[in-house]
Coordinates of C-alpha atoms in Angstrom, one line a residue:
Chain A
M1 CA 0.0 0.0 0.0
E2 CA 1.2 3.5 -0.9
K3 CA 1.7 6.0 1.8
M4 CA -0.8 8.9 1.8
Q5 CA 0.8 12.0 0.2
R6 CA -0.2 15.4 1.5
T7 CA -1.1 17.8 -1.4
P8 CA 0.9 21.1 -1.5
A9 CA -2.3 23.0 -0.3
Q10 CA -2.6 20.7 2.7
S11 CA 1.0 21.1 3.8
E12 CA 0.8 24.9 3.2
D13 CA -2.3 25.1 5.4
A14 CA -0.6 23.1 8.1
H15 CA 2.5 25.3 7.8
Y16 CA 0.4 28.5 8.4
M17 CA -1.7 26.8 11.1
K18 CA 1.5 26.1 13.0
M19 CA 2.3 29.8 13.0
A20 CA -1.3 30.5 14.2
L21 CA -0.6 28.0 17.0
E22 CA 2.5 29.9 18.0
Q23 CA 0.3 33.0 18.3
A24 CA -2.0 31.0 20.5
R25 CA 1.0 29.9 22.7
Q26 CA 2.1 33.6 23.1
A27 CA -1.5 34.5 24.1
E28 CA -1.5 31.7 26.7
A29 CA 1.8 33.0 28.2
L30 CA -0.1 36.2 29.0
G31 CA -2.9 34.3 30.7
E32 CA -5.2 34.6 27.7
V33 CA -7.4 31.7 26.3
P34 CA -4.9 30.3 23.7
I35 CA -6.3 31.2 20.3
G36 CA -4.2 32.5 17.4
A37 CA -4.9 33.8 14.0
L38 CA -2.9 34.7 10.8
I39 CA -3.8 36.4 7.5
V40 CA -1.9 35.4 4.4
L41 CA -2.0 37.3 1.1
D42 CA -0.1 36.3 -2.1
G43 CA 2.0 33.8 -0.1
R44 CA 3.0 36.4 2.6
V45 CA 1.8 36.7 6.2
I46 CA 0.4 40.2 6.4
A47 CA -1.1 39.9 10.0
S48 CA -0.8 37.7 13.0
A49 CA -2.4 38.0 16.4
G50 CA -3.4 36.1 19.5
N51 CA -6.4 36.6 21.8
R52 CA -5.9 39.8 24.0
R53 CA -9.2 40.2 25.8
E54 CA -7.8 40.1 29.3
T55 CA -4.5 41.9 28.6
W56 CA -6.2 44.8 26.8
Q57 CA -9.6 44.5 28.7
D58 CA -11.2 44.7 25.3
P59 CA -14.3 42.6 24.6
T60 CA -13.6 42.7 20.9
A61 CA -10.0 41.6 21.1
H62 CA -10.4 38.2 19.7
A63 CA -7.4 37.0 17.6
E64 CA -9.3 37.1 14.3
L65 CA -10.6 40.7 14.7
I66 CA -7.1 42.0 15.7
A67 CA -5.7 40.3 12.7
L68 CA -8.3 41.8 10.4
R69 CA -7.5 45.3 11.6
E70 CA -3.8 44.7 11.3
A71 CA -4.2 43.3 7.8
A72 CA -6.3 46.3 6.7
K73 CA -3.8 48.7 8.1
R74 CA -1.0 46.9 6.3
T75 CA -2.7 46.8 2.9
G76 CA -4.4 50.2 3.3
S77 CA -7.8 48.8 2.5
W78 CA -10.7 47.3 4.5
R79 CA -11.3 45.0 1.6
L80 CA -9.1 42.0 2.1
E81 CA -9.9 40.3 -1.2
G82 CA -7.6 37.4 -2.0
A83 CA -6.5 36.8 1.6
T84 CA -6.8 33.6 3.6
L85 CA -7.5 33.8 7.4
Y86 CA -6.1 31.0 9.5
V87 CA -7.4 30.5 13.1
T88 CA -6.9 27.8 15.6
L89 CA -10.5 27.8 16.7
E90 CA -13.8 28.0 14.8
P91 CA -14.7 31.8 14.7
C92 CA -17.6 33.1 16.9
V93 CA -20.5 35.2 15.4
M94 CA -18.6 38.4 15.9
C95 CA -15.4 37.2 14.2
M96 CA -17.2 35.4 11.3
G97 CA -19.2 38.6 10.8
G98 CA -15.9 40.6 10.6
I99 CA -14.4 38.0 8.2
I100 CA -17.5 38.5 5.9
L101 CA -17.4 42.3 6.2
A102 CA -13.7 42.3 5.2
R103 CA -14.5 40.2 2.1
I104 CA -12.1 37.4 3.1
P105 CA -12.6 34.7 0.5
R106 CA -11.0 31.8 2.4
L107 CA -11.0 30.6 6.0
V108 CA -9.0 27.8 7.5
Y109 CA -9.6 26.8 11.1
G110 CA -8.4 24.1 13.4
A111 CA -10.8 22.9 16.1
R112 CA -14.6 23.2 16.3
D113 CA -16.2 25.4 18.9
P114 CA -19.5 23.7 19.8
K115 CA -20.5 26.5 22.2
M116 CA -19.9 29.6 20.1
G117 CA -18.8 28.6 16.6
A118 CA -20.5 30.4 13.7
V119 CA -19.0 28.2 10.9
G120 CA -20.8 24.9 11.4
S121 CA -21.5 24.7 15.1
I122 CA -24.2 27.0 16.5
Y123 CA -24.5 28.8 13.1
D124 CA -23.0 28.5 9.7
F125 CA -22.6 31.9 8.1
S126 CA -20.3 30.5 5.4
T127 CA -23.3 28.9 3.7
D128 CA -25.8 31.8 4.3
E129 CA -26.3 33.4 0.9
R130 CA -28.0 36.4 2.5
F131 CA -24.6 37.8 3.3
N132 CA -23.8 38.3 -0.4
H133 CA -20.2 37.2 0.2
A134 CA -19.1 33.6 0.0
V135 CA -16.3 32.3 2.3
T136 CA -14.7 28.9 1.3
V137 CA -13.9 27.0 4.5
T138 CA -11.3 24.3 5.3
E139 CA -11.8 23.0 8.8
G140 CA -9.9 20.5 10.9
V141 CA -6.3 21.6 10.1
L142 CA -4.1 20.5 13.0
A143 CA -7.4 20.2 14.9
D144 CA -6.0 17.9 17.6
E145 CA -3.1 20.3 18.5
C146 CA -5.5 23.3 18.5
S147 CA -8.1 21.6 20.6
E148 CA -5.5 20.1 23.0
M149 CA -4.0 23.5 23.8
L150 CA -7.4 24.8 24.8
S151 CA -8.3 21.6 26.9
V152 CA -5.0 21.9 28.8
F153 CA -5.6 25.6 29.4
F154 CA -9.1 25.1 30.9
R155 CA -8.0 22.1 32.9
Q156 CA -5.2 24.1 34.5
L157 CA -7.6 27.0 35.1
R158 CA -10.1 24.8 36.9
Q159 CA -7.2 23.3 38.9
K160 CA -6.0 26.8 39.9
K161 CA -9.5 27.9 40.9
K162 CA -9.9 24.7 43.0
T163 CA -6.5 25.3 44.7
A164 CA -7.4 28.9 45.4
K165 CA -10.8 27.8 46.7
M166 CA -12.3 30.4 44.4
Q167 CA -15.9 30.3 43.3
P168 CA -16.3 29.2 39.7
S169 CA -17.2 32.1 37.4
D170 CA -18.7 32.0 34.0
Chain B
M1 CA -59.2 62.5 25.2
E2 CA -56.0 62.8 27.1
K3 CA -52.8 63.4 25.3
M4 CA -50.4 60.4 25.3
Q5 CA -47.7 60.9 27.9
R6 CA -44.2 59.6 27.3
T7 CA -42.8 57.6 30.2
P8 CA -39.5 58.8 31.6
A9 CA -37.8 55.7 30.1
Q10 CA -39.2 56.5 26.6
S11 CA -38.1 60.1 26.7
E12 CA -34.7 59.1 28.1
D13 CA -34.2 56.6 25.2
A14 CA -35.2 59.3 22.7
H15 CA -32.7 61.7 24.3
Y16 CA -29.8 59.3 23.9
M17 CA -30.9 58.3 20.5
K18 CA -30.7 61.9 19.4
M19 CA -27.1 61.9 20.6
A20 CA -26.5 58.7 18.6
L21 CA -28.0 60.5 15.5
E22 CA -25.6 63.3 16.0
Q23 CA -22.7 60.8 15.8
A24 CA -24.3 59.4 12.6
R25 CA -24.4 63.0 11.2
Q26 CA -20.7 63.5 12.0
A27 CA -19.9 60.2 10.2
E28 CA -21.9 61.3 7.2
A29 CA -19.9 64.5 7.0
L30 CA -16.8 62.3 6.5
G31 CA -18.4 60.4 3.7
E32 CA -19.3 57.4 5.9
V33 CA -22.6 55.5 5.9
P34 CA -24.5 57.5 8.7
I35 CA -24.7 55.2 11.7
G36 CA -24.0 56.3 15.2
A37 CA -23.8 54.6 18.6
L38 CA -23.6 55.6 22.3
I39 CA -23.0 53.7 25.5
V40 CA -24.6 54.9 28.7
L41 CA -23.7 53.6 32.2
D42 CA -25.4 54.9 35.4
G43 CA -26.9 57.9 33.6
R44 CA -23.6 58.9 32.0
V45 CA -22.4 58.7 28.4
I46 CA -19.2 56.6 28.6
A47 CA -18.7 56.2 24.8
S48 CA -19.9 57.6 21.6
A49 CA -18.9 56.7 18.0
G50 CA -19.9 56.9 14.4
N51 CA -19.1 54.5 11.6
R52 CA -15.4 54.9 10.4
R53 CA -15.0 52.1 7.9
E54 CA -13.9 54.3 5.0
T55 CA -12.0 56.9 7.0
W56 CA -9.9 54.4 8.9
Q57 CA -10.1 51.7 6.1
D58 CA -11.0 49.2 8.9
P59 CA -13.5 46.5 8.2
T60 CA -14.4 46.3 11.9
A61 CA -15.0 50.0 12.4
H62 CA -18.7 49.9 12.8
A63 CA -20.1 52.5 15.3
E64 CA -21.1 49.8 17.9
L65 CA -17.7 48.1 17.9
I66 CA -15.8 51.4 18.3
A67 CA -18.1 52.4 21.1
L68 CA -17.6 49.0 22.9
R69 CA -13.8 49.4 22.7
E70 CA -14.0 53.0 24.0
A71 CA -16.4 52.1 26.8
A72 CA -14.1 49.2 27.9
K73 CA -11.1 51.5 27.9
R74 CA -13.0 54.1 29.9
T75 CA -14.2 51.6 32.6
G76 CA -11.0 49.5 32.6
S77 CA -13.0 46.3 32.0
W78 CA -14.2 44.3 29.0
R79 CA -17.4 43.4 31.0
L80 CA -19.8 46.3 30.4
E81 CA -22.4 45.0 32.8
G82 CA -25.1 47.5 33.6
A83 CA -24.6 49.5 30.4
T84 CA -27.1 50.4 27.7
L85 CA -26.0 50.6 24.0
Y86 CA -27.9 52.9 21.7
V87 CA -27.5 52.6 18.0
T88 CA -29.3 54.2 15.1
L89 CA -29.5 51.0 13.0
E90 CA -30.1 47.4 14.0
P91 CA -26.7 45.8 14.7
C92 CA -25.2 43.3 12.2
V93 CA -23.9 39.8 13.3
M94 CA -20.4 41.2 14.1
C95 CA -21.7 44.0 16.3
M96 CA -24.4 42.0 18.0
G97 CA -21.7 39.4 18.7
G98 CA -19.6 42.1 20.3
I99 CA -22.5 43.4 22.3
I100 CA -23.1 39.8 23.7
L101 CA -19.4 39.2 24.4
A102 CA -19.2 42.5 26.3
R103 CA -22.2 41.4 28.4
I104 CA -24.2 44.5 27.6
P105 CA -27.6 43.9 29.2
R106 CA -29.7 46.4 27.2
L107 CA -29.8 47.4 23.5
V108 CA -31.8 50.2 22.1
Y109 CA -31.9 50.7 18.3
G110 CA -33.6 52.9 15.8
A111 CA -34.3 51.5 12.3
R112 CA -34.3 47.9 11.3
D113 CA -31.7 46.6 8.8
P114 CA -33.5 43.9 6.7
K115 CA -30.3 43.0 4.9
M116 CA -27.8 42.5 7.8
G117 CA -29.7 42.9 11.1
A118 CA -29.0 40.3 13.7
V119 CA -31.6 41.4 16.2
G120 CA -34.8 40.4 14.5
S121 CA -34.1 40.7 10.7
I122 CA -31.8 38.0 9.3
Y123 CA -31.1 36.6 12.7
D124 CA -32.2 37.3 16.3
F125 CA -29.3 36.7 18.7
S126 CA -31.1 38.5 21.5
T127 CA -33.5 35.5 21.9
D128 CA -30.8 32.8 21.3
E129 CA -30.3 31.1 24.7
R130 CA -27.2 29.3 23.5
F131 CA -25.2 32.5 24.0
N132 CA -25.7 32.3 27.8
H133 CA -26.2 36.0 28.0
A134 CA -29.5 37.8 27.6
V135 CA -29.9 41.2 25.9
T136 CA -33.1 43.1 26.4
V137 CA -34.0 45.0 23.3
T138 CA -36.0 48.1 22.6
E139 CA -36.4 48.8 18.9
G140 CA -37.9 51.6 16.9
V141 CA -36.8 54.6 18.9
L142 CA -36.7 57.6 16.5
A143 CA -36.8 54.9 13.7
D144 CA -38.0 57.4 11.1
E145 CA -35.2 59.9 11.6
C146 CA -32.6 57.0 11.7
S147 CA -34.0 55.4 8.6
E148 CA -34.5 58.7 6.7
M149 CA -30.8 59.7 7.2
L150 CA -29.7 56.4 5.6
S151 CA -32.2 56.7 2.7
V152 CA -31.0 60.2 1.9
F153 CA -27.4 59.1 2.0
F154 CA -27.9 56.2 -0.3
R155 CA -30.1 58.2 -2.7
Q156 CA -27.4 60.9 -2.9
L157 CA -24.7 58.3 -3.4
R158 CA -26.6 56.7 -6.3
Q159 CA -27.1 60.2 -7.8
K160 CA -23.4 61.0 -7.5
K161 CA -22.5 57.7 -9.2
K162 CA -24.9 58.3 -12.0
T163 CA -23.6 61.8 -12.5
A164 CA -20.0 60.6 -12.5
K165 CA -21.1 57.8 -14.9
M166 CA -19.4 55.4 -12.6
Q167 CA -20.2 51.7 -12.6
P168 CA -22.2 50.6 -9.6
S169 CA -20.3 48.7 -7.1
D170 CA -21.5 46.5 -4.3

């Protein structure tokens, strides 16, 4: 039997997802929920970001939204046509809304988010034709690594709370 | 017959919506789609913003999201519990997502947005219990003024495009 060969597109997606995972790791080091994002245009990384909600005390500071703002600044245009956004976790309604508004044509994500995901979990905006902008989605790229990083983070958080005898918060 | 009396809450909502309309007017003066937002906490305006997508070339620069970031900066916390957000137009999926993430308990909006609105039009996140955060909504406050401002803006835009013999864009 022949060994499965990865197509160039698959290995390219994995390559960029590893970079998004590195952003997630940097976020985690700051005490943030470990989620990272990257925007690639014409084979170049034009923006990368990790979750900064706690550090900046900004409710909108999800990795994807920060990356969208950075990419628009870099290109000088809010229209990010031709760009691919990589993110370790399925985007929420806010972030998927931003991705659509920025006219991002392709989204690649790692793990599913059954509680908040808007690209197949609680909603699927990518197939909603009312938005008048189509986003092609590849999911499950390095899903295990992306998911594991989040599981470890929340396990440790629960452990810390238990140790500190704190009341669980939402 | 007695004249209809406005309740204090109604006239307060109209008062703040007028201020949101002023933000919309300032946005329009910059060539932006005229939408304005305001955040009120304990009877004080803690943030106000108008749409800045074109001026900043930022796909996320809707009035609501700018106001959320400003309010969080002002209070020093991403949790905007106890605050009311006023906006001239029904929020889109991105903005309503941000409102939920910021734990805003009350939203007041002017006109409906049948194409993009996520609070009764194409979606209704305010009644979606999966978000684990309830937003009480009052809609239709100064709806005619809010809607008229947008109608005039788009009518003038079409006229300008026609005069310049430009091709219509999306």
